[in-house]
PDB file of C-alpha atoms in Angstrom:
ATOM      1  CA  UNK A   1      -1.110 -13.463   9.825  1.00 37.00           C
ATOM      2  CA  UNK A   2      -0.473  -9.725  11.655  1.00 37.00           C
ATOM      3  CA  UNK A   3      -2.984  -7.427   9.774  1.00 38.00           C
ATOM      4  CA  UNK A   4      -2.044  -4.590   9.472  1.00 38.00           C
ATOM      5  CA  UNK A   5      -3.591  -0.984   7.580  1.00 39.00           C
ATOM      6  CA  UNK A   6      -1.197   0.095   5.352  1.00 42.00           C
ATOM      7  CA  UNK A   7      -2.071   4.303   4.388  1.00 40.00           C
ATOM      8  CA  UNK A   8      -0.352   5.863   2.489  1.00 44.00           C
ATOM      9  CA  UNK A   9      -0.778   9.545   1.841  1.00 42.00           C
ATOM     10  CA  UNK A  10      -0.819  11.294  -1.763  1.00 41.00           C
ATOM     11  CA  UNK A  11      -0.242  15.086  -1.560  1.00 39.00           C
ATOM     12  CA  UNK A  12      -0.062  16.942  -5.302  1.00 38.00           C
ATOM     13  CA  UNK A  13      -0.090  20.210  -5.268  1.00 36.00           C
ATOM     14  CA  UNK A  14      -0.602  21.753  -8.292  1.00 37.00           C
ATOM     15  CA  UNK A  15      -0.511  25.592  -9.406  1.00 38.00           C
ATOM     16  CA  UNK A  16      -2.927  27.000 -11.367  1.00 42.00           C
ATOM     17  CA  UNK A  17      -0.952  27.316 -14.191  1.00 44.00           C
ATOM     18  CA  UNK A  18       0.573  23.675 -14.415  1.00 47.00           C
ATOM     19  CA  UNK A  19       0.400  22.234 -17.962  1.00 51.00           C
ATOM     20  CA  UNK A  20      -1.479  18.766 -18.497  1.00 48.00           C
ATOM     21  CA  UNK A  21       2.081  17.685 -19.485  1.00 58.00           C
ATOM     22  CA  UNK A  22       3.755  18.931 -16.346  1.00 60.00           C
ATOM     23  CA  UNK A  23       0.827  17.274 -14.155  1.00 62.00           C
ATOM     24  CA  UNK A  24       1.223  13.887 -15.998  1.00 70.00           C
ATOM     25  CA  UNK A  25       4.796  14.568 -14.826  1.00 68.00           C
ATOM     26  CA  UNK A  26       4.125  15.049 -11.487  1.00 66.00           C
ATOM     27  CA  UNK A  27       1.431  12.530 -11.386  1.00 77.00           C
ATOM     28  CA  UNK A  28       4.391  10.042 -12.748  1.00 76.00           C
ATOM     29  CA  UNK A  29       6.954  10.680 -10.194  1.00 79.00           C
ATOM     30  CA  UNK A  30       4.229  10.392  -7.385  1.00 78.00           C
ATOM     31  CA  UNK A  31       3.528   7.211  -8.442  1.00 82.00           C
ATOM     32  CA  UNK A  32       6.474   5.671  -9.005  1.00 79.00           C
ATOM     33  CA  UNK A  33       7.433   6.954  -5.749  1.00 77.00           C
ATOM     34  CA  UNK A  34       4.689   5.335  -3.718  1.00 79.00           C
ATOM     35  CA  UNK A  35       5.041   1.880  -5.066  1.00 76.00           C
ATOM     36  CA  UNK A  36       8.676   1.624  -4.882  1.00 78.00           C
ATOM     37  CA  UNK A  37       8.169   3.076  -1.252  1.00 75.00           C
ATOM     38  CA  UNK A  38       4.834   0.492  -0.460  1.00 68.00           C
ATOM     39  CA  UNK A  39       6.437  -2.398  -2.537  1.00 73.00           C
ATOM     40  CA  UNK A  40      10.169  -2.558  -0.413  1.00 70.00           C
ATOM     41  CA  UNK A  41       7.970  -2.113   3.040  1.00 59.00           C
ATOM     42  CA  UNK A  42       4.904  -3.577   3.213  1.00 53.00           C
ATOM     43  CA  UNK A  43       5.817  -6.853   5.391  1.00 52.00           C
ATOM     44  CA  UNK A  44       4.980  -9.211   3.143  1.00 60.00           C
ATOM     45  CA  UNK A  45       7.767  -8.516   0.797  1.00 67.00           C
ATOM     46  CA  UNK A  46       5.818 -10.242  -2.098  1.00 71.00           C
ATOM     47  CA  UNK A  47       7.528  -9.435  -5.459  1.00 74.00           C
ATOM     48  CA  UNK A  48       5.713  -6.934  -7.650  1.00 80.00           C
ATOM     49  CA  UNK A  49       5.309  -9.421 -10.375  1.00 85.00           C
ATOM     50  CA  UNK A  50       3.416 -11.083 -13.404  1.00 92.00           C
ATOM     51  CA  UNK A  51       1.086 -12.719 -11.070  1.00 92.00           C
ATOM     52  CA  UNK A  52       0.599  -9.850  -8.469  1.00 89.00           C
ATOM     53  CA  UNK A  53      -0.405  -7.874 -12.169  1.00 94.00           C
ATOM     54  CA  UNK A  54      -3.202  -9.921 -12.541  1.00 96.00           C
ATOM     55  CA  UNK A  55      -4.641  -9.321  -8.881  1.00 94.00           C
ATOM     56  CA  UNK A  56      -3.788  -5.793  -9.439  1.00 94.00           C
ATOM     57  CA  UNK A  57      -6.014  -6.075 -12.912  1.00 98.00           C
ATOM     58  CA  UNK A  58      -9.296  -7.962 -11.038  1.00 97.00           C
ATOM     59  CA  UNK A  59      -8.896  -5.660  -8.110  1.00 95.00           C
ATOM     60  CA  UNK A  60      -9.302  -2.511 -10.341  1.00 97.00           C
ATOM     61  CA  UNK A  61     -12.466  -3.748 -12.006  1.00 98.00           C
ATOM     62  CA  UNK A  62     -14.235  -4.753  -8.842  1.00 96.00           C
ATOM     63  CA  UNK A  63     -13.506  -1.906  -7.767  1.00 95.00           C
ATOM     64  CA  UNK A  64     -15.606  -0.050 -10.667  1.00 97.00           C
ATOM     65  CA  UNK A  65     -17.718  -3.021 -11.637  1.00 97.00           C
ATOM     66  CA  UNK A  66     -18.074  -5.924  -9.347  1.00 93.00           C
ATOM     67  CA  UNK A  67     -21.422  -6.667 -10.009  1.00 94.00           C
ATOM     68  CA  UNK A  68     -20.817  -7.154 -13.755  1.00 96.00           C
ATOM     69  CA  UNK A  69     -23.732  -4.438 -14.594  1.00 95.00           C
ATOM     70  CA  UNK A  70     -21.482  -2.164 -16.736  1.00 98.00           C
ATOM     71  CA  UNK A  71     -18.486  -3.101 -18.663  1.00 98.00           C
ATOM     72  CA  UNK A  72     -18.775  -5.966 -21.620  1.00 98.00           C
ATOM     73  CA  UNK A  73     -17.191  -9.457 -22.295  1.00 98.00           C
ATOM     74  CA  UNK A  74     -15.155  -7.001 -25.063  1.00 98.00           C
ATOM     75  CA  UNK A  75     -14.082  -4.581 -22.792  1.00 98.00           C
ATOM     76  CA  UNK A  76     -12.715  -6.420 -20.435  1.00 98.00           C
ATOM     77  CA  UNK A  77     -11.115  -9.156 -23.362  1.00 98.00           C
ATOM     78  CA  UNK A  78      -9.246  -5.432 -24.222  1.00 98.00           C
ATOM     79  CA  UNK A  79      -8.574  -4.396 -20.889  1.00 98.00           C
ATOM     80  CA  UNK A  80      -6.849  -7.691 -20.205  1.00 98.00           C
ATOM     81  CA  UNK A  81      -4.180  -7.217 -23.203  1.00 97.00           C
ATOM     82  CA  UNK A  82      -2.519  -5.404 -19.991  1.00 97.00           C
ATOM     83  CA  UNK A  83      -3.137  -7.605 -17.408  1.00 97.00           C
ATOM     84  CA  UNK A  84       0.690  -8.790 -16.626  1.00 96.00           C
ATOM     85  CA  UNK A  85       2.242  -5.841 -17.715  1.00 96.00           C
ATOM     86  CA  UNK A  86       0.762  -3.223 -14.833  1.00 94.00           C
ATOM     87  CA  UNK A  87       3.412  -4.302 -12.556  1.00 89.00           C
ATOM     88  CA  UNK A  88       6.308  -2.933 -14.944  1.00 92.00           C
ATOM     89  CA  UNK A  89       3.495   0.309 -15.363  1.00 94.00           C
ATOM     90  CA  UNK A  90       3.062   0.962 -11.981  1.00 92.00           C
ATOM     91  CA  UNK A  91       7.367   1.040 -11.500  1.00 90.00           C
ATOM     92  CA  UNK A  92       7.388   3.484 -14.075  1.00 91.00           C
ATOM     93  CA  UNK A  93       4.406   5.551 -12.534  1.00 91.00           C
ATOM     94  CA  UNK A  94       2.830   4.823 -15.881  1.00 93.00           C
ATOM     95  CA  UNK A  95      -1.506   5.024 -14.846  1.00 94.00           C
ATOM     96  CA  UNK A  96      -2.596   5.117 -18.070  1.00 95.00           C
ATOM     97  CA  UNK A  97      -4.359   2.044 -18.529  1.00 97.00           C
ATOM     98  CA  UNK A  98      -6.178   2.605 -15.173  1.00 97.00           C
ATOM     99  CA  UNK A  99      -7.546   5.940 -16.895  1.00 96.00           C
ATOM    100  CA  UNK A 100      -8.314   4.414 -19.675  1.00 98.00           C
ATOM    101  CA  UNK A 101     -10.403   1.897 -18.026  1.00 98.00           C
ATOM    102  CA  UNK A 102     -12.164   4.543 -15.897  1.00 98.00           C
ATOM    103  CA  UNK A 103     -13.049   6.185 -18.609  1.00 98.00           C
ATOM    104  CA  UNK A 104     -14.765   3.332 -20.150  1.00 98.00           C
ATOM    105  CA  UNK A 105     -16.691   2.475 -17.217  1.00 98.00           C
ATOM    106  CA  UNK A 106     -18.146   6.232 -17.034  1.00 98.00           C
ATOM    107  CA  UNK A 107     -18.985   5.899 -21.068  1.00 98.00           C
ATOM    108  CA  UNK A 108     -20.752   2.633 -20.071  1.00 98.00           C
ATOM    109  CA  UNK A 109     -22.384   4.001 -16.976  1.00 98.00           C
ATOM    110  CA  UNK A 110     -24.191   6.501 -19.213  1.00 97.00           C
ATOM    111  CA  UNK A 111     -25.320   3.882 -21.048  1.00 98.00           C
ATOM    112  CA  UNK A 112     -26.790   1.872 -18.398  1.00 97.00           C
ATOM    113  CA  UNK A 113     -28.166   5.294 -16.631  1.00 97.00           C
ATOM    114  CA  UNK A 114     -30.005   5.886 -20.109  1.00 97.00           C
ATOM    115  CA  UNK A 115     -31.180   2.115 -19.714  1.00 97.00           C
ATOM    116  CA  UNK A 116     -32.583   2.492 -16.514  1.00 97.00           C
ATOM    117  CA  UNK A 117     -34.179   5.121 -17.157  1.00 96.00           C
ATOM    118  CA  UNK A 118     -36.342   3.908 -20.358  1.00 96.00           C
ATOM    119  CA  UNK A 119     -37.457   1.021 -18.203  1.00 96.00           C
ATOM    120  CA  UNK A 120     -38.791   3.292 -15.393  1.00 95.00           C
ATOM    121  CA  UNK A 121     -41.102   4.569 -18.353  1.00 93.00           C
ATOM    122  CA  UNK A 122     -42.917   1.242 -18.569  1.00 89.00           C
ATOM    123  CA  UNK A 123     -44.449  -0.624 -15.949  1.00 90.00           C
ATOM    124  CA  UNK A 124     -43.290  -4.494 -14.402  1.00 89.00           C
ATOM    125  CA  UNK A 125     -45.545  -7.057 -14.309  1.00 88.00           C
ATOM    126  CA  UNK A 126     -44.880  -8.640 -10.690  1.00 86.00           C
ATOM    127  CA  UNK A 127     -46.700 -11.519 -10.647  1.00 83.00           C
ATOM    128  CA  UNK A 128     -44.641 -13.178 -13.186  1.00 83.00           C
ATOM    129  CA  UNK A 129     -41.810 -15.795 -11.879  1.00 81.00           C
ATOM    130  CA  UNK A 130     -38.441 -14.878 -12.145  1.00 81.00           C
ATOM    131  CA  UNK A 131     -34.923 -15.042 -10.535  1.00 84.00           C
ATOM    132  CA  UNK A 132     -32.257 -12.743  -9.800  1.00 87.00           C
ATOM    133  CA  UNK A 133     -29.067 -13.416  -8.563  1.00 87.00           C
ATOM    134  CA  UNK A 134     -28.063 -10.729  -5.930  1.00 84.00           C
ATOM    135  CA  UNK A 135     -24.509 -11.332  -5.985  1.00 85.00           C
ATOM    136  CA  UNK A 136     -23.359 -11.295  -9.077  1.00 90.00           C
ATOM    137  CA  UNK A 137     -19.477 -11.030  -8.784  1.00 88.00           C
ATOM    138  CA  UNK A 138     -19.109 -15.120 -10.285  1.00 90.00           C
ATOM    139  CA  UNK A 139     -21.448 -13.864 -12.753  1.00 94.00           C
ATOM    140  CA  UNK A 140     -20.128 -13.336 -16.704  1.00 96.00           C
ATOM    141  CA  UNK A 141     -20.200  -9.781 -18.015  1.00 97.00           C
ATOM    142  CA  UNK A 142     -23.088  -9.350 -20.762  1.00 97.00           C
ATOM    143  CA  UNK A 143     -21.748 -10.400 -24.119  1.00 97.00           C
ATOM    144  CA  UNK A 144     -22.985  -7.555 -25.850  1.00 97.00           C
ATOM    145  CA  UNK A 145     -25.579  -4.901 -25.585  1.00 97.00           C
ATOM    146  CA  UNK A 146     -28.471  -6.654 -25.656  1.00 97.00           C
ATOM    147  CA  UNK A 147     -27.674  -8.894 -22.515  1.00 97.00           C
ATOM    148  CA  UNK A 148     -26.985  -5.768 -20.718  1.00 98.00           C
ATOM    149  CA  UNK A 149     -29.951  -4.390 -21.543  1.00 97.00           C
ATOM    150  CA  UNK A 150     -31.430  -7.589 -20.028  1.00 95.00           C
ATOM    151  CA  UNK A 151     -29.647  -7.344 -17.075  1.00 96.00           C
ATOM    152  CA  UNK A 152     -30.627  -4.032 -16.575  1.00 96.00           C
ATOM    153  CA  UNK A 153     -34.461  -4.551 -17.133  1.00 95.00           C
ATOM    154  CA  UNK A 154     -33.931  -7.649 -14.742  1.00 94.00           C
ATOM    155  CA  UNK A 155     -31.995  -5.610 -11.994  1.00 95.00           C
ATOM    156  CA  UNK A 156     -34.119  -2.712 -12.580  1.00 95.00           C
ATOM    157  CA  UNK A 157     -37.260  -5.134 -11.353  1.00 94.00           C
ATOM    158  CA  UNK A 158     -35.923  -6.273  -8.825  1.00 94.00           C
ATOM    159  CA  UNK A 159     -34.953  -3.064  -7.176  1.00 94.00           C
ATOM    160  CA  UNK A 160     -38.282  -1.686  -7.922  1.00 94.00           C
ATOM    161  CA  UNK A 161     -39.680  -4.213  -5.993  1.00 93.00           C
ATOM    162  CA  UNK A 162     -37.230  -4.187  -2.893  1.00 92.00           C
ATOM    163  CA  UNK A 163     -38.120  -0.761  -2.398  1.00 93.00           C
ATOM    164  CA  UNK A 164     -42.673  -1.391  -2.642  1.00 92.00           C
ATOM    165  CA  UNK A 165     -41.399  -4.266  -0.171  1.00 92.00           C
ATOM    166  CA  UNK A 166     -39.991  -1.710   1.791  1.00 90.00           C
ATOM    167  CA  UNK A 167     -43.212   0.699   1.642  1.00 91.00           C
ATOM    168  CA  UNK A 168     -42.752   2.738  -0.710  1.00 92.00           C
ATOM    169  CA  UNK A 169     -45.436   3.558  -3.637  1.00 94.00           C
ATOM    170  CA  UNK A 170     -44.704   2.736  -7.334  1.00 93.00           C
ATOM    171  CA  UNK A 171     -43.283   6.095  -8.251  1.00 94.00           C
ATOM    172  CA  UNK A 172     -41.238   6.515  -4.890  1.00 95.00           C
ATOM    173  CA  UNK A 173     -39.653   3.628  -5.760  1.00 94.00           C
ATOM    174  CA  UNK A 174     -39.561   4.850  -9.264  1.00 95.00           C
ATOM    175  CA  UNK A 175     -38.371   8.144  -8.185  1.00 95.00           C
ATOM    176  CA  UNK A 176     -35.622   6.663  -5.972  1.00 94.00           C
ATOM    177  CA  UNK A 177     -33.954   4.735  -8.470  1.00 95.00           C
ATOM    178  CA  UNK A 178     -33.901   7.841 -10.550  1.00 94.00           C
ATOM    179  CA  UNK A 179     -31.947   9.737  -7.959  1.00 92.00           C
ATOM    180  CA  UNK A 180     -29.591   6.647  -7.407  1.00 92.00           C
ATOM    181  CA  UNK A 181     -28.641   6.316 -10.920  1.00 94.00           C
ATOM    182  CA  UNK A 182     -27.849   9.924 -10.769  1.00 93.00           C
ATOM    183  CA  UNK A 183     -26.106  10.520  -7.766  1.00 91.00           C
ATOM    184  CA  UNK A 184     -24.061   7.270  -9.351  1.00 92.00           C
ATOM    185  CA  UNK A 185     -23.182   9.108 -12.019  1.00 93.00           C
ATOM    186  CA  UNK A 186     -22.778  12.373 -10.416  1.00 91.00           C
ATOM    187  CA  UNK A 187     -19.929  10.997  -8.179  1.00 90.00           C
ATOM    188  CA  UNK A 188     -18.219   9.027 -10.635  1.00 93.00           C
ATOM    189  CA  UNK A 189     -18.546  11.701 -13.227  1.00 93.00           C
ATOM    190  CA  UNK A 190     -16.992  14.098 -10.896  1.00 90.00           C
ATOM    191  CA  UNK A 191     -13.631  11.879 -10.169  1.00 92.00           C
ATOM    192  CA  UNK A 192     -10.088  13.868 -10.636  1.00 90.00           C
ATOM    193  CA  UNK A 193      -7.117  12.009 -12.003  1.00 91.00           C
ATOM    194  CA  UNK A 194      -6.246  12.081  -8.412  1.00 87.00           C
ATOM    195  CA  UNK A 195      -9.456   9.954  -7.026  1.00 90.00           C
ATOM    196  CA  UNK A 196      -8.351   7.624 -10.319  1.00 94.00           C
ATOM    197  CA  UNK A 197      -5.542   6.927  -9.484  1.00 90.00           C
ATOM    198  CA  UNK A 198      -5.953   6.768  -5.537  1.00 90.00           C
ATOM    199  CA  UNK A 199      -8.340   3.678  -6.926  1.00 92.00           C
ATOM    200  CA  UNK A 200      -6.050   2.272  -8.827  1.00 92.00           C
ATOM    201  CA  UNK A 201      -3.389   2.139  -6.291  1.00 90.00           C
ATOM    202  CA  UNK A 202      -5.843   0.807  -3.515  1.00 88.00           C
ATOM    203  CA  UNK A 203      -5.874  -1.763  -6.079  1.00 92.00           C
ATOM    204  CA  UNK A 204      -2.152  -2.868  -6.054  1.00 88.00           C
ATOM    205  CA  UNK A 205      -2.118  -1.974  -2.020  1.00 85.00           C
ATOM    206  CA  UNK A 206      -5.268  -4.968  -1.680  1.00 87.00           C
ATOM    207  CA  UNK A 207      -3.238  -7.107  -4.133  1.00 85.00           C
ATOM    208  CA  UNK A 208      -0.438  -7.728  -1.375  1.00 79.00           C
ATOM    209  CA  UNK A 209      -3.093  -8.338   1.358  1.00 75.00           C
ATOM    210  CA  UNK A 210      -6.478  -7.545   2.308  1.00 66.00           C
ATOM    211  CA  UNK A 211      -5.546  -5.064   4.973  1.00 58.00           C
ATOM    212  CA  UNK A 212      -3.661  -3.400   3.378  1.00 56.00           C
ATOM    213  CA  UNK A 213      -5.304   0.135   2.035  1.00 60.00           C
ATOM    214  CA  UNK A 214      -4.293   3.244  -0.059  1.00 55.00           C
ATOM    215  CA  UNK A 215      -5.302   6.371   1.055  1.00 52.00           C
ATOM    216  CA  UNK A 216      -5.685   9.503  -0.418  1.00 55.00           C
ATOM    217  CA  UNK A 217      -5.787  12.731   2.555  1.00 52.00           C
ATOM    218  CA  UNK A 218      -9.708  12.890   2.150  1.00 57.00           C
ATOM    219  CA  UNK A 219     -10.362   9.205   1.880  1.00 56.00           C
ATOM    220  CA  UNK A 220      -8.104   9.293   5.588  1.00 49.00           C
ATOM    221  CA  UNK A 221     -10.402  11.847   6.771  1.00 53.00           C
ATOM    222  CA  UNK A 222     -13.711   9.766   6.414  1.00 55.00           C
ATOM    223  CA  UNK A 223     -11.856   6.273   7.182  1.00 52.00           C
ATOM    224  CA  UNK A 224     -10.911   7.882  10.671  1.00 53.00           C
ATOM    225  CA  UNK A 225     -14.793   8.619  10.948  1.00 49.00           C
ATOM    226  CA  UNK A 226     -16.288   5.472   9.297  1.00 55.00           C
ATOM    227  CA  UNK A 227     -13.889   3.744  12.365  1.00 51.00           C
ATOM    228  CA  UNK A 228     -14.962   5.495  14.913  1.00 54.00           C
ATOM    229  CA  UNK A 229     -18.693   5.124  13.876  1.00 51.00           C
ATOM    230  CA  UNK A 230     -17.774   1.438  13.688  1.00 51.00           C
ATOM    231  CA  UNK A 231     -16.783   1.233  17.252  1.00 49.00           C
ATOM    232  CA  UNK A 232     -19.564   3.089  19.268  1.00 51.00           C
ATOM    233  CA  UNK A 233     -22.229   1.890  16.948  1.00 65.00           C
ATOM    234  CA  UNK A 234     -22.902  -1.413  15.954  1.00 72.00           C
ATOM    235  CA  UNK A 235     -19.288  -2.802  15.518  1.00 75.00           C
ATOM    236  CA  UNK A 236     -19.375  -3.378  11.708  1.00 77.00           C
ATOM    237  CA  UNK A 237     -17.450  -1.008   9.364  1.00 75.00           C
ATOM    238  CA  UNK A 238     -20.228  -0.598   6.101  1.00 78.00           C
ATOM    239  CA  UNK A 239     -19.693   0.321   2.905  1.00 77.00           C
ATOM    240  CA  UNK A 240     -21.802   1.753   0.370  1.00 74.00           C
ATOM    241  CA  UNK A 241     -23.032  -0.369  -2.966  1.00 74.00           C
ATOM    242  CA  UNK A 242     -25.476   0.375  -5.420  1.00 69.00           C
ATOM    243  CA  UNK A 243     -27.904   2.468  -3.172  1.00 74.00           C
ATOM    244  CA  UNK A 244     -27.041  -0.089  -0.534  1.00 78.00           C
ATOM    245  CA  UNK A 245     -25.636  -0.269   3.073  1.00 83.00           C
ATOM    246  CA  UNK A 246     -23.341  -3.666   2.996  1.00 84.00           C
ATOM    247  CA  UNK A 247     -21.386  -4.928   5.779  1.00 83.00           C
ATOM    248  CA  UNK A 248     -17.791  -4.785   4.722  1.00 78.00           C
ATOM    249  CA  UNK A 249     -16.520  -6.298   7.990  1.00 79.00           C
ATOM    250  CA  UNK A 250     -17.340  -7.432  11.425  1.00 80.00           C
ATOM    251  CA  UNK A 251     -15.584  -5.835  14.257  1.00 73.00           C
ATOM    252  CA  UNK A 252     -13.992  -8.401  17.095  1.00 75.00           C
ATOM    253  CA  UNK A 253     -15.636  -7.683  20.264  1.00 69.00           C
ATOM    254  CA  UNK A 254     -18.306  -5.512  18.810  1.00 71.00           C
ATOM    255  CA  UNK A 255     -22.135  -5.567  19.055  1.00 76.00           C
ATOM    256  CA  UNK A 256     -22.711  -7.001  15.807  1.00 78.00           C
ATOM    257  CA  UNK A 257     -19.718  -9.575  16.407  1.00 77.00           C
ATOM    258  CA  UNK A 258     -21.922 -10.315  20.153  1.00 78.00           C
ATOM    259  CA  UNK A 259     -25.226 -10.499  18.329  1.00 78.00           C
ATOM    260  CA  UNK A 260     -23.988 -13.008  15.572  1.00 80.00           C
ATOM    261  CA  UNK A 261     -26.506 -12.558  13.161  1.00 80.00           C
ATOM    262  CA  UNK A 262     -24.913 -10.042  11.198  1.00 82.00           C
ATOM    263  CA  UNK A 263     -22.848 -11.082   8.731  1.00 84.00           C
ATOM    264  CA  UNK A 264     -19.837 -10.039   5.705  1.00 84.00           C
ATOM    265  CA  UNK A 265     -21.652  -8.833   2.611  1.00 82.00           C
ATOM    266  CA  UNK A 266     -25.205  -8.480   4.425  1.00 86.00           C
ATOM    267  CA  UNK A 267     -27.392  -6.027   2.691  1.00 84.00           C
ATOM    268  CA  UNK A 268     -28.971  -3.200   5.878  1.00 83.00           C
ATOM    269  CA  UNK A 269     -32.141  -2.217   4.099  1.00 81.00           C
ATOM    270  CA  UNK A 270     -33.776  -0.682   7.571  1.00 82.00           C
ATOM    271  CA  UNK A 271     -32.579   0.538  10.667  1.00 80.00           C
ATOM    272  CA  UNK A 272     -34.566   0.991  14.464  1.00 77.00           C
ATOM    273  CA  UNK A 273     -33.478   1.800  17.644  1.00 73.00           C
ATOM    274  CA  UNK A 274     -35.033   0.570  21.043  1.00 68.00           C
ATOM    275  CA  UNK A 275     -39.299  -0.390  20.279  1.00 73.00           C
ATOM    276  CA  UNK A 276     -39.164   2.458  17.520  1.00 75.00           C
ATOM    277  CA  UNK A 277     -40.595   1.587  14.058  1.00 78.00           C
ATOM    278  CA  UNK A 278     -37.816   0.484  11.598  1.00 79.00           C
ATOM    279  CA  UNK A 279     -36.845   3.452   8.839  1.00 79.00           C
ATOM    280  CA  UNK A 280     -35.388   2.525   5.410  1.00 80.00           C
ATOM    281  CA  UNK A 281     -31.445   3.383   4.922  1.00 78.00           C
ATOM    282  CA  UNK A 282     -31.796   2.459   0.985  1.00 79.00           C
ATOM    283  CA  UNK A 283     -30.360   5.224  -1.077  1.00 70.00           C
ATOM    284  CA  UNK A 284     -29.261   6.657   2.287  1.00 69.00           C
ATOM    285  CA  UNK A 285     -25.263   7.377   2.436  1.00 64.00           C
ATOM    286  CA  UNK A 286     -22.995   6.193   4.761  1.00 62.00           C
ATOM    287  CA  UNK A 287     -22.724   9.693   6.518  1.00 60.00           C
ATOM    288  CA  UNK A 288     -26.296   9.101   7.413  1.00 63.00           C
ATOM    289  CA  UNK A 289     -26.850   5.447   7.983  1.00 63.00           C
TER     290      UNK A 289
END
């Protein structure tokens, strides 16, 4: 099948003295303009349906949460009372349930954040057995509290060791998953209706086809740089998880596509060029990598 990079653009511009009511409006009408635009375009002419809801719903919380480290088995048993009705939402322009699920996920992201950060108080015992599961997207979310807590003193381990492994002492590593927490939360916290809903319709965009992508004008602005990096460098375009470089896709042609050894989902913990020593990318962003 053709791919093929769908962007659309969202421009609101609002005056200083709009009303929240007359932005909700606005907000509204942009919507519902961009999917009945996307929906009668986009090649695939797949009907904005029932079923396409339910991609639309998983979409959304992978987007926020694929991992499974922050929302609950209860959340998402509430979120899901909407799961085949977003399609008849999104023709009306009518975001609210994607706003009320981001708002969720940041009340539940301060919760983890204060999680993490009791555990950094104590000390881990490393020569004790355990297991971890990196990729935890087939994984259920916690059932309650408790098992998140669990999850976070289990995650919280693990990444405290990944970064000694890496070199760094036991309050660098300490001190690093301080700042990642809280650049985590910093960004998220700092997310405009507009970034919420540019999520949200990335969401429906994906649910027609992989390729295609919503774009807001700044998200276009570093996509045309993330490309470009992708192209002279090493022919992968990245993404950034969890203080993590990941490989979000291989390039055709490319160096990493040549080499063969780098793969979809790979986590870059280090990077070297030529016979110089290797220096750790973890916690570094994209920009920098």
């Amino acid at each position: 099948m053709k791919k093929l990079i769908a962007i659309l653009l969202l421009f609101v511009f609002l005056g200083g003295n709009t009303g929240v009511a007359e932005e909700d409006k606005l907000n509204q009408a942009v919507v519902r303009g961009i999917v009945e635009r996307f929906t009668s375009l986009h090649y695939a002419q797949v009907p904005l349906n029932d079923e396409l809801s339910k991609r639309i719903f998983q979409l959304y919380l992978d987007s926020l949460d694929s991992g499974h480290y922050y929302f609950l088995e209860s959340d998402v048993k509430e979120f899901r009372a909407k799961e085949t009705s977003l399609d008849d939402m999104l023709r009306r322009g009518d975001v609210t349930w994607a706003m009320d699920v981001f708002t969720r996920f940041l009340t539940r992201l301060s919760q983890r954040q204060a999680m993490l950060e009791s555990f950094l108080e104590d000390e881990f015992d490393f020569d004790k057995d355990g297991q971890w599961r990196i990729d935890r997207k087939d994984e259920p979310y916690p059932k309650n509290e408790d098992e998140a807590k669990e999850t976070w003193r289990l995650k919280t381990k693990f990444d405290l060791l990944t970064l000694k492994l890496a070199g760094n002492t036991d309050q660098e590593a300490k001190d690093r998953l301080l700042k990642r927490i809280r650049s985590i939360w910093k960004d998220y916290s700092q997310y405009t209706d507009d970034d919420v809903i540019a999520l949200y319709l990335n969401a429906l965009t994906r649910a027609y086809d992989p390729h295609s992508t919503y774009m807001a004008a700044e998200d276009l602005r570093n996509f045309d740089i993330s490309i470009k990096l992708s192209l002279d460098g090493i022919g992968a375009v990245l993404r950034w998880e969890d203080g993590y470089t990941v490989v979000n896709s291989i390039i055709p042609g490319g160096a990493a596509a040549r080499h063969g050894k780098l793969a979809v989902d790979d986590r870059i913990i280090a990077v070297a060029q030529g016979t110089e020593p290797f220096e750790s990318v973890i916690d570094m962003r994209l920009n920098d990598v």
